[in-house]
PDB file of C-alpha atoms in Angstrom:
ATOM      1  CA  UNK W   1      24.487 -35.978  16.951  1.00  0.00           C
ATOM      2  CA  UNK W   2      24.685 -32.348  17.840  1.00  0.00           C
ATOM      3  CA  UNK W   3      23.407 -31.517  21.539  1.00  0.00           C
ATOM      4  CA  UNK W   4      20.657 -27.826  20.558  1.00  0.00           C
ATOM      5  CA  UNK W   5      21.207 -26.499  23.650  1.00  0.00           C
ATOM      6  CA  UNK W   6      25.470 -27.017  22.656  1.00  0.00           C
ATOM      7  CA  UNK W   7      24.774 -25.595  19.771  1.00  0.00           C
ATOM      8  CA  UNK W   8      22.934 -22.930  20.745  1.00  0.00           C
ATOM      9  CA  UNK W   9      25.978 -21.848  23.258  1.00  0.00           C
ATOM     10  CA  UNK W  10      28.310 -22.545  20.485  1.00  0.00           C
ATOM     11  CA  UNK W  11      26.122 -20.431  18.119  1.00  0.00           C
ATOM     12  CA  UNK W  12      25.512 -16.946  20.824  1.00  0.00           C
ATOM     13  CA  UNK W  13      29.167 -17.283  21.803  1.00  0.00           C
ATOM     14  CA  UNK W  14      30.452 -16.938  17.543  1.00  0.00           C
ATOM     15  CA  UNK W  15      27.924 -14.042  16.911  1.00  0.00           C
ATOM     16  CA  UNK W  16      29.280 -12.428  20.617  1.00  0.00           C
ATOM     17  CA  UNK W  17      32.824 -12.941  18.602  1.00  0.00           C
ATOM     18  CA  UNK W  18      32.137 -11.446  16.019  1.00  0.00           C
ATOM     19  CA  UNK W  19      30.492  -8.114  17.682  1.00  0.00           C
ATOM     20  CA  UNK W  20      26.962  -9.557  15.839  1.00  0.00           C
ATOM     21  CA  UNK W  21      25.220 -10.378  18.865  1.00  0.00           C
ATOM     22  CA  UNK W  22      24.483  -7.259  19.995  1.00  0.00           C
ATOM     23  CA  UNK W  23      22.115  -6.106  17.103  1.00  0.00           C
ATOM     24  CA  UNK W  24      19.320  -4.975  17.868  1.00  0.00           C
ATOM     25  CA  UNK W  25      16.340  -7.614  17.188  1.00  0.00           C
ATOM     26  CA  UNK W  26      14.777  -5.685  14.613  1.00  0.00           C
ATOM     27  CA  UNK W  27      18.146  -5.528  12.753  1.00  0.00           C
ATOM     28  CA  UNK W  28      18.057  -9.345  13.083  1.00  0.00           C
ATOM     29  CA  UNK W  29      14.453 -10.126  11.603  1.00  0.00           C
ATOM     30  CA  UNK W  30      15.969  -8.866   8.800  1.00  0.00           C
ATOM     31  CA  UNK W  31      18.619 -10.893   8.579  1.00  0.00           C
ATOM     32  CA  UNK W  32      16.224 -14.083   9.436  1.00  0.00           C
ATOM     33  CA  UNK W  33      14.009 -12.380   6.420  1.00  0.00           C
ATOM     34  CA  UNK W  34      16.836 -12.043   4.248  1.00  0.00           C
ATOM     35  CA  UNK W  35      17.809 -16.418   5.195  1.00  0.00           C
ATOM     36  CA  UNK W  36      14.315 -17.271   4.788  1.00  0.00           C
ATOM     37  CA  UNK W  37      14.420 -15.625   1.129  1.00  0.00           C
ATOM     38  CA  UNK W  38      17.439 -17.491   0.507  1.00  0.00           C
ATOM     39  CA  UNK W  39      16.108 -20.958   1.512  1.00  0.00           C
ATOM     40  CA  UNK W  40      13.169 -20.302  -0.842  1.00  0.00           C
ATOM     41  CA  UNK W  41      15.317 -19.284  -3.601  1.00  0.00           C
ATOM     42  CA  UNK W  42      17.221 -22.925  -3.161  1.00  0.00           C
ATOM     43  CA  UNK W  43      14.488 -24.649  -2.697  1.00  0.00           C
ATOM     44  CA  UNK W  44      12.706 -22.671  -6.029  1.00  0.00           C
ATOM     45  CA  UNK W  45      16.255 -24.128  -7.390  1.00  0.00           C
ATOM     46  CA  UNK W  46      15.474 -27.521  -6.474  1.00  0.00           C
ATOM     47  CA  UNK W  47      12.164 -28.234  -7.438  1.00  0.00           C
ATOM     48  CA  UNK W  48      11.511 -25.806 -10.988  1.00  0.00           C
ATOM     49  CA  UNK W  49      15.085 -24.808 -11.342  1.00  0.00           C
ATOM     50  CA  UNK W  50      16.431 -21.123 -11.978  1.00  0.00           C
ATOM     51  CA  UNK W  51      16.152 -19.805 -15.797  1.00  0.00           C
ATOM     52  CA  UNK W  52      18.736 -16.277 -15.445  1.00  0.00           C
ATOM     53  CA  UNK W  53      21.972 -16.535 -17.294  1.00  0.00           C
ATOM     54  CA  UNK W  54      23.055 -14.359 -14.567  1.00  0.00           C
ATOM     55  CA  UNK W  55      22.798 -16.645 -11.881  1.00  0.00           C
ATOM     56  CA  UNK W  56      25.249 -19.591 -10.860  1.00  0.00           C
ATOM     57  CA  UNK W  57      23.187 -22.740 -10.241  1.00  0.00           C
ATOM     58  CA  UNK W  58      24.912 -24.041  -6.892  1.00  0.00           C
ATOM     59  CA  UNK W  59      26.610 -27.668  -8.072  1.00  0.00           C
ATOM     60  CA  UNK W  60      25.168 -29.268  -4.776  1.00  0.00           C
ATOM     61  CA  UNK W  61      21.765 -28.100  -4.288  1.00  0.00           C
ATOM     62  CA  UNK W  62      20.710 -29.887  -1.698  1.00  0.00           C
ATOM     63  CA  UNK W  63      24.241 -28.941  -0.001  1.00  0.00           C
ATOM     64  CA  UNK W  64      23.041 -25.146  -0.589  1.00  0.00           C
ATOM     65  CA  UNK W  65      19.616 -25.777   0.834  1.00  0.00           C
ATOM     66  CA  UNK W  66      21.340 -27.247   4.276  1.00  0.00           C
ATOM     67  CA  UNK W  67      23.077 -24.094   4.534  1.00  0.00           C
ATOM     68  CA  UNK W  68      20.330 -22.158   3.829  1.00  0.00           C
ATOM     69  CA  UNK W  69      18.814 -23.405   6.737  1.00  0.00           C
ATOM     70  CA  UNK W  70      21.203 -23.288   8.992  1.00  0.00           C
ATOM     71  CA  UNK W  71      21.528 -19.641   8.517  1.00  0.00           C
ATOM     72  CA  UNK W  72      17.537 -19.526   9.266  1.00  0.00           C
ATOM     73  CA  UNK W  73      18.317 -21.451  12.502  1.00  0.00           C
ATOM     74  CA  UNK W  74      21.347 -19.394  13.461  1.00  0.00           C
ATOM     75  CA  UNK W  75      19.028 -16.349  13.431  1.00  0.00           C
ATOM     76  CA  UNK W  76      15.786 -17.968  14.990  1.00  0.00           C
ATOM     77  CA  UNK W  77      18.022 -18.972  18.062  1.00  0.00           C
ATOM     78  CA  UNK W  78      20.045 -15.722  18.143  1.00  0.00           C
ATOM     79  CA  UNK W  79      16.558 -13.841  18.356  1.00  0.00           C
ATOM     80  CA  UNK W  80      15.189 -16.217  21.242  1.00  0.00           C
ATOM     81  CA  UNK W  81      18.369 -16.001  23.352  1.00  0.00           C
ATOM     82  CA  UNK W  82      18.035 -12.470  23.072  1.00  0.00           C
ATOM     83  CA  UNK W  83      14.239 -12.798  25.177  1.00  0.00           C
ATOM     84  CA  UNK W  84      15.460 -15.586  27.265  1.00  0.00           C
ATOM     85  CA  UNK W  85      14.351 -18.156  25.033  1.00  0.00           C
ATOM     86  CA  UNK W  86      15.296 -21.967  25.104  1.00  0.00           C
ATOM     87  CA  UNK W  87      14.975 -24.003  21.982  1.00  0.00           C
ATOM     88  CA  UNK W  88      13.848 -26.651  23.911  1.00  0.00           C
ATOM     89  CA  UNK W  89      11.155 -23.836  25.311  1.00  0.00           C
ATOM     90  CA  UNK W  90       9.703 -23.850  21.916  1.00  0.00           C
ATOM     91  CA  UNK W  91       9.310 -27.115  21.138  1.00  0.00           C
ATOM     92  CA  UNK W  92       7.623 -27.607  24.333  1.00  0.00           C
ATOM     93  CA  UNK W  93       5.301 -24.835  23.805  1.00  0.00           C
ATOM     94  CA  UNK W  94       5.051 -25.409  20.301  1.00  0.00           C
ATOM     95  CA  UNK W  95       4.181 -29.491  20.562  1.00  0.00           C
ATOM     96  CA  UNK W  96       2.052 -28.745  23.356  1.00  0.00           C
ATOM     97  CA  UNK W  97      -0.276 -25.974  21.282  1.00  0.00           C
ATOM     98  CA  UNK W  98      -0.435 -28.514  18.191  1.00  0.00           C
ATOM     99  CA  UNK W  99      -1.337 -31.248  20.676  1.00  0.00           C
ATOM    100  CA  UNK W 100      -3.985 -29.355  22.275  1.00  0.00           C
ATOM    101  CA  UNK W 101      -5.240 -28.085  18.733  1.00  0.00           C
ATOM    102  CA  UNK W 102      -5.496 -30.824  16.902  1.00  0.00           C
ATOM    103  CA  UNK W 103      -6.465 -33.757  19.108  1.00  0.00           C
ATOM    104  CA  UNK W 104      -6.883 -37.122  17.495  1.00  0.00           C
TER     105      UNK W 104
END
């Protein structure tokens, strides 16, 4: 199992790499944008299929739809390192909100 807080090192330190890092986050929402279209193209793909003879179907669709997301998550945690954002930060803040919100 994959340690987030590993993997979000590992992530910030390819995009430094690669001189991608330092775009600005506005530049980067569109990237996430442009991921988030993609995952609901594959998942269109999965569920109702595609119907354009000039599209490739990917052969593993599920495969496609893993790295789909991953390219979502790449961005997300690119964008909150940028603000001095931990993953784990979110979830915290995020599970507390829902707990708070919708309390059984």
């Amino acid at each position: 199992m994959v340690d987030i807080k590993a993997y979000q090192n590992k992530i910030i330190e390819f995009y430094k790499k690669r001189n991608w890092y330092q775009l600005d986050p506005f530049i980067r929402i569109n990237f996430l944008t442009e991921e988030v279209g993609e995952v609901s193209r594959a998942v269109r793909t999965i569920e109702i299929g595609r119907d354009r003879p000039d599209e490739k179907v990917p052969l593993n669709m599920h495969e496609n739809l893993v790295e789909e997301l991953g390219d979502v998550l790449d961005n997300l945690l690119i964008i909150a390192d940028k603000y001095q954002i931990s993953l784990e930060d979110i979830m915290e803040s995020h599970l507390s909100k829902l707990e708070k919100r919708y309390k059984e």
